Coordinates of C-alpha atoms in Angstrom, one line a residue:
M1 CA 144.7 185.2 150.9
Q2 CA 142.5 188.2 151.5
Y3 CA 141.8 189.0 147.8
D4 CA 141.3 187.2 144.6
Y5 CA 142.9 190.1 142.6
L6 CA 145.3 192.9 143.5
I7 CA 144.8 195.5 140.8
V8 CA 147.7 197.9 140.5
G9 CA 146.5 201.2 139.0
A10 CA 143.2 203.0 139.4
G11 CA 143.1 204.3 135.8
L12 CA 140.7 203.0 133.1
Y13 CA 142.2 199.6 132.6
G14 CA 142.3 198.9 136.4
A15 CA 138.9 200.4 137.1
V16 CA 137.2 198.4 134.3
S17 CA 138.9 195.2 135.4
A18 CA 137.9 195.7 139.0
R19 CA 134.3 196.4 138.1
Q20 CA 134.0 193.3 135.8
L21 CA 135.7 190.9 138.2
T22 CA 133.8 192.2 141.2
D23 CA 130.5 191.8 139.4
Y24 CA 131.5 188.3 138.7
G25 CA 131.9 187.7 142.4
K26 CA 135.6 188.2 142.9
K27 CA 137.1 190.2 145.7
C28 CA 139.4 192.9 144.4
L29 CA 141.8 195.4 146.0
V30 CA 142.7 198.4 143.8
I31 CA 145.8 200.4 144.7
D32 CA 147.4 203.4 143.1
R33 CA 150.6 205.3 144.1
R34 CA 149.1 208.6 143.1
S35 CA 146.8 210.4 145.5
H36 CA 143.8 210.1 143.2
I37 CA 141.9 207.6 141.1
A38 CA 141.3 207.8 137.3
G39 CA 144.9 207.8 136.2
N40 CA 145.7 210.2 133.3
V41 CA 142.0 210.9 132.7
Y42 CA 141.7 212.5 136.1
T43 CA 139.7 215.7 136.2
E44 CA 139.6 218.2 139.0
K45 CA 137.4 221.2 139.7
I46 CA 139.0 224.7 139.5
A47 CA 136.6 227.7 139.6
G48 CA 133.7 225.3 138.8
I49 CA 135.5 224.0 135.6
D50 CA 136.5 220.4 135.1
V51 CA 140.2 220.6 134.4
H52 CA 141.9 217.7 132.6
R53 CA 145.0 217.6 134.7
Y54 CA 147.0 215.4 132.3
G55 CA 145.9 216.9 129.0
A56 CA 142.9 216.8 126.8
H57 CA 140.9 213.6 126.9
I58 CA 138.0 213.4 124.4
F59 CA 136.2 210.1 124.4
H60 CA 135.5 208.8 120.9
T61 CA 134.8 205.3 119.6
S62 CA 133.2 203.2 116.9
N63 CA 132.8 200.3 119.2
R64 CA 129.3 200.0 120.5
R65 CA 130.3 197.9 123.5
A66 CA 132.8 200.5 124.7
W67 CA 130.2 203.3 124.3
E68 CA 127.4 201.4 126.1
Y69 CA 129.9 200.5 128.8
V70 CA 131.0 204.0 129.7
N71 CA 127.4 205.2 129.5
R72 CA 126.6 202.9 132.4
F73 CA 128.7 205.2 134.6
A74 CA 128.4 208.6 133.1
R75 CA 126.2 210.9 131.0
F76 CA 128.1 212.3 128.1
N77 CA 127.7 215.6 126.4
H78 CA 127.9 216.2 122.6
Y79 CA 131.4 217.7 122.5
I80 CA 133.0 217.3 119.0
N81 CA 136.7 217.7 118.8
S82 CA 137.6 220.5 116.3
P83 CA 141.2 221.7 117.2
L84 CA 142.9 224.6 115.7
A85 CA 146.6 225.1 114.7
V86 CA 148.5 228.3 115.1
Y87 CA 151.6 228.9 112.9
G88 CA 153.0 232.4 113.3
D89 CA 150.0 234.7 112.8
E90 CA 148.0 232.2 110.9
V91 CA 145.2 229.9 112.2
Y92 CA 144.3 226.6 110.5
N93 CA 141.7 224.0 111.1
L94 CA 142.6 220.5 112.0
P95 CA 142.4 217.8 110.8
F96 CA 143.8 218.8 107.4
N97 CA 140.6 219.6 105.4
M98 CA 139.2 222.0 102.9
N99 CA 139.1 224.8 105.5
T100 CA 142.8 224.2 106.0
F101 CA 143.7 224.2 102.3
S102 CA 141.5 227.2 101.6
R103 CA 143.2 229.2 104.3
M104 CA 146.7 228.0 103.1
W105 CA 146.4 228.4 99.3
G106 CA 143.2 230.3 98.7
V107 CA 141.6 227.4 96.9
R108 CA 137.9 226.4 97.0
T109 CA 137.5 223.0 95.5
P110 CA 138.9 219.6 96.4
A111 CA 140.4 219.2 92.9
E112 CA 142.4 222.4 93.4
A113 CA 143.7 221.2 96.8
K114 CA 144.6 217.7 95.5
A115 CA 146.4 219.2 92.5
I116 CA 148.7 221.3 94.7
I117 CA 149.5 218.4 97.1
E118 CA 150.1 216.0 94.2
S119 CA 152.4 218.6 92.5
Q120 CA 154.4 219.1 95.7
V121 CA 154.8 215.4 96.3
A122 CA 155.8 214.6 92.7
G123 CA 158.5 217.3 92.8
L124 CA 160.2 215.7 95.8
G125 CA 161.2 212.5 94.0
I126 CA 161.0 210.4 97.2
T127 CA 160.2 206.8 96.4
D128 CA 161.3 205.0 99.6
P129 CA 160.9 207.3 102.7
Q130 CA 163.8 206.7 105.1
N131 CA 162.6 208.9 108.0
L132 CA 159.5 210.6 109.4
E133 CA 160.2 213.8 107.4
E134 CA 160.3 212.0 104.1
Q135 CA 157.2 210.0 105.0
A136 CA 155.3 213.1 105.9
L137 CA 156.4 215.0 102.8
C138 CA 155.2 212.1 100.6
L139 CA 151.8 212.2 102.2
V140 CA 151.0 215.9 102.4
G141 CA 153.6 217.9 100.5
R142 CA 155.9 220.6 101.7
D143 CA 153.6 223.4 102.7
V144 CA 151.4 221.3 105.1
Y145 CA 154.5 219.6 106.4
E146 CA 156.5 222.8 107.1
R147 CA 153.7 224.7 108.7
L148 CA 151.6 222.1 110.5
V149 CA 153.7 218.9 111.0
K150 CA 157.4 219.5 111.4
G151 CA 157.6 221.8 114.4
Y152 CA 154.9 220.1 116.4
T153 CA 156.3 216.7 115.8
E154 CA 159.8 217.7 116.7
K155 CA 158.6 219.2 120.0
Q156 CA 156.4 216.2 120.7
W157 CA 159.3 213.7 120.2
G158 CA 162.2 215.8 121.3
R159 CA 164.3 215.1 118.2
P160 CA 164.4 216.2 114.5
C161 CA 162.0 214.6 112.1
R162 CA 164.9 213.3 110.1
E163 CA 166.0 211.2 113.1
L164 CA 162.5 209.7 113.7
P165 CA 161.4 206.5 111.9
P166 CA 158.8 206.8 109.1
S167 CA 156.6 204.3 110.9
I168 CA 155.6 206.9 113.5
I169 CA 153.5 208.7 110.8
R170 CA 151.9 205.8 108.9
R171 CA 149.3 208.2 107.5
L172 CA 148.4 211.9 107.6
P173 CA 144.8 212.0 106.4
C174 CA 143.8 214.8 104.1
R175 CA 140.1 215.3 104.1
F176 CA 138.8 217.1 101.1
V177 CA 135.6 218.3 102.7
Y178 CA 134.7 221.3 104.8
D179 CA 134.4 219.4 108.0
N180 CA 136.4 220.1 111.2
N181 CA 135.3 217.0 113.1
Y182 CA 138.7 215.5 114.1
F183 CA 137.3 212.0 114.6
D184 CA 135.2 209.8 112.3
D185 CA 133.8 207.8 115.2
P186 CA 130.0 208.0 115.6
Y187 CA 130.2 208.1 119.4
Q188 CA 132.0 210.9 121.0
G189 CA 131.7 213.3 123.9
I190 CA 132.9 214.0 127.5
P191 CA 131.3 213.0 130.8
V192 CA 129.1 215.8 132.0
E193 CA 130.4 215.4 135.6
G194 CA 134.0 214.7 134.5
Y195 CA 136.1 211.6 134.2
T196 CA 136.9 211.3 137.9
A197 CA 133.2 210.9 138.7
M198 CA 132.9 208.3 136.0
V199 CA 135.7 206.2 137.4
Q200 CA 134.5 206.7 140.9
K201 CA 131.2 205.1 139.9
M202 CA 133.1 202.2 138.3
L203 CA 134.8 201.6 141.6
E204 CA 131.7 201.8 143.8
G205 CA 131.8 199.0 146.5
I206 CA 135.4 198.1 145.7
E207 CA 138.3 198.7 148.2
V208 CA 140.7 201.3 146.9
R209 CA 143.9 202.5 148.6
L210 CA 145.7 205.6 147.3
G211 CA 149.2 206.6 147.8
V212 CA 150.2 202.9 148.0
S213 CA 153.2 201.4 146.2
C214 CA 152.8 197.9 144.7
R215 CA 156.3 197.1 145.7
E216 CA 155.8 198.1 149.3
L217 CA 152.5 196.4 149.7
L218 CA 153.8 193.1 148.3
A219 CA 156.9 193.3 150.5
M220 CA 154.6 193.5 153.6
Q221 CA 151.8 191.2 152.3
P222 CA 153.3 189.0 149.5
D223 CA 150.3 186.6 149.6
C224 CA 147.5 189.2 149.8
A225 CA 146.0 188.1 146.5
K226 CA 145.8 185.1 144.2
K227 CA 146.5 187.1 141.1
V228 CA 147.8 190.5 140.1
I229 CA 146.6 192.8 137.4
Y230 CA 149.4 195.3 136.8
T231 CA 148.9 198.5 134.8
G232 CA 152.3 200.2 135.6
C233 CA 155.4 200.1 133.5
I234 CA 156.3 196.5 132.7
D235 CA 160.1 197.3 132.8
E236 CA 159.7 198.9 136.2
F237 CA 158.0 195.8 137.5
F238 CA 161.2 193.8 136.7
D239 CA 163.4 196.6 138.1
Y240 CA 164.6 197.5 134.6
R241 CA 166.5 194.2 134.5
L242 CA 166.7 194.2 130.7
G243 CA 167.1 198.0 130.4
A244 CA 164.6 200.9 130.5
L245 CA 161.9 201.3 127.8
Q246 CA 161.6 204.8 126.4
Y247 CA 158.6 207.0 127.1
R248 CA 157.7 210.7 126.5
S249 CA 156.3 212.7 129.3
L250 CA 154.4 216.0 129.6
R251 CA 154.6 219.1 131.8
F252 CA 151.6 221.4 132.3
E253 CA 151.4 225.0 133.3
T254 CA 147.8 225.6 134.4
E255 CA 146.4 228.9 135.4
E256 CA 143.0 230.6 136.0
L257 CA 142.5 233.8 134.0
D258 CA 140.3 236.7 134.8
C259 CA 138.3 236.5 131.5
D260 CA 135.5 234.4 130.4
N261 CA 137.0 233.2 127.1
Y262 CA 140.7 233.1 126.3
Q263 CA 141.1 231.4 122.9
G264 CA 137.6 230.5 121.8
N265 CA 138.4 226.8 121.4
A266 CA 139.2 223.9 123.7
V267 CA 142.4 222.8 122.0
V268 CA 144.8 225.1 120.0
N269 CA 148.0 223.5 118.7
Y270 CA 151.1 225.6 118.3
T271 CA 153.1 224.1 115.4
A272 CA 156.1 226.4 115.1
N273 CA 159.4 225.3 116.7
D274 CA 160.0 228.7 118.3
V275 CA 156.9 228.2 120.6
P276 CA 158.0 225.9 123.4
Y277 CA 154.7 224.3 124.1
T278 CA 152.7 222.1 121.7
R279 CA 149.2 223.3 122.6
I280 CA 147.0 225.3 125.0
I281 CA 143.9 223.7 126.4
E282 CA 141.0 225.9 127.6
H283 CA 139.1 223.4 129.7
K284 CA 135.7 225.1 130.0
H285 CA 135.0 224.6 126.2
F286 CA 134.9 220.9 126.7
A287 CA 131.7 221.4 128.6
F288 CA 130.4 224.5 126.9
G289 CA 131.1 226.4 130.2
R290 CA 129.8 229.9 131.0
Q291 CA 131.8 230.5 134.1
P292 CA 133.0 234.2 134.6
T293 CA 136.7 233.1 134.6
T294 CA 138.6 230.5 132.6
V295 CA 141.3 227.9 133.1
I296 CA 144.0 227.2 130.6
S297 CA 146.9 224.6 130.5
R298 CA 150.0 224.9 128.4
E299 CA 151.4 221.5 127.4
Y300 CA 155.1 220.9 127.2
P301 CA 156.5 217.6 126.0
V302 CA 159.6 216.5 127.9
E303 CA 162.0 213.6 127.9
W304 CA 161.0 210.9 130.4
H305 CA 163.2 209.6 133.2
P306 CA 162.4 207.1 136.0
G307 CA 160.4 208.8 138.7
M308 CA 158.4 210.9 136.2
E309 CA 155.0 210.1 134.9
P310 CA 155.3 208.3 131.6
C311 CA 152.7 209.5 129.1
Y312 CA 153.2 207.5 125.9
P313 CA 155.6 204.9 124.6
V314 CA 158.3 205.5 122.0
N315 CA 157.2 202.8 119.6
D316 CA 160.3 202.4 117.4
A317 CA 161.9 199.1 116.5
A318 CA 164.5 199.0 119.4
N319 CA 161.8 199.6 122.0
A320 CA 159.5 197.0 120.4
E321 CA 162.2 194.4 120.6
L322 CA 162.9 195.3 124.2
Y323 CA 159.2 195.1 125.1
A324 CA 159.0 191.7 123.5
R325 CA 161.8 190.5 125.8
Y326 CA 160.0 191.8 128.8
A327 CA 156.7 190.2 127.7
E328 CA 158.6 186.8 127.5
L329 CA 160.1 187.5 130.9
A330 CA 156.6 188.1 132.3
R331 CA 155.4 184.8 130.8
L332 CA 158.2 182.8 132.3
E333 CA 158.6 184.5 135.7
A334 CA 155.2 186.1 136.5
P335 CA 152.4 183.8 135.2
H336 CA 150.1 185.0 138.0
V337 CA 150.4 188.6 136.8
R338 CA 148.4 190.1 133.9
F339 CA 150.0 193.2 132.4
G340 CA 147.4 195.7 131.0
G341 CA 147.0 199.2 129.7
R342 CA 149.3 201.4 127.8
L343 CA 152.2 201.0 130.3
G344 CA 151.8 197.4 131.0
Q345 CA 151.5 196.5 127.3
Y346 CA 153.8 199.3 126.1
R347 CA 151.2 200.5 123.6
Y348 CA 149.6 203.8 122.8
Y349 CA 145.9 203.3 123.5
D350 CA 142.9 205.6 123.0
M351 CA 140.5 205.5 125.9
D352 CA 138.0 203.2 124.1
K353 CA 140.8 200.8 123.2
V354 CA 141.9 200.6 126.9
I355 CA 138.3 199.8 127.9
I356 CA 137.8 197.2 125.2
S357 CA 141.2 195.6 126.1
A358 CA 140.2 195.4 129.8
L359 CA 136.8 194.0 129.0
E360 CA 138.2 191.3 126.6
D361 CA 140.9 190.4 129.1
C362 CA 138.4 190.0 131.8
D363 CA 136.1 187.9 129.6
L364 CA 139.1 185.5 129.1
E365 CA 139.9 185.6 132.8
I366 CA 136.3 184.7 133.8
I367 CA 136.1 181.9 131.2
N368 CA 139.4 180.4 132.5
V369 CA 138.4 180.5 136.2

């Protein structure tokens, strides 16, 4: 066997695994069927601007190990995520905070805002939420739900809120402070040179082959590695034998505009149902750019079908049960394969969670060698 590990996928989970195992003395081959490394955090230069090809990725974490790890490979700026929401002609701050409530109701104090929300929730008479709409109404009341939750969520999931399970929105935090920082995490920012450069440094000295299918490689070289780390879709690995898991995908319209500032913010959500996209990203603002032109991306959620890029899992009860069956199939039929990342483990991961998962899995791998 040429390699100790075949690592399928050059995104964060695959790159971290390759780095850790290589540093431990293992020989790794990393493959990816895309033409680039870095998976969905891939950034590319357009007009001198780092463009997030697969949507906004803001690194944030409370985990010191994750923060120290990424800082081995990149220098981070001090970007703080403070998105806006547009509903009709109105602009609101996110997350829901006193700036949001002041704009919506003309209130100034937390007590006034809390009283309005509590009054709206009490008037609904919902004691046992049966769907996402009822769950959201119980958390934030009708005004916030109708303007800032309903349309955006229905576009994101491609179905009415009344047909979505309440578990999707376990909480909708209302912050009764005038603070637009979306994340509570103490560590946050974006790599100064972009995510692609960060992942490239993770993969230094490691063999990487792009535009390579796992299936085709193993058909030609079935014994090329002792073990496989697989970060693709677990159901695809087994040829959808038990049925296809559900995912949502995204479509992007990206264009360079002949102006230096289009919307004044990196991320602006469009929460009304009559606007077909969910948000517009202006990439230069992630890096405080001063370029003479700007690049924007409109983001459209779409239903996923095999052959498309899956972006995030549909974590309802039916899919959770199907994933559990695939995980058991993997245990029985593929003990030499470790499934990792959001597709391999069918779990929505933030970037820091992907990195910690890969680090911890490699810790176990090394201990058990």
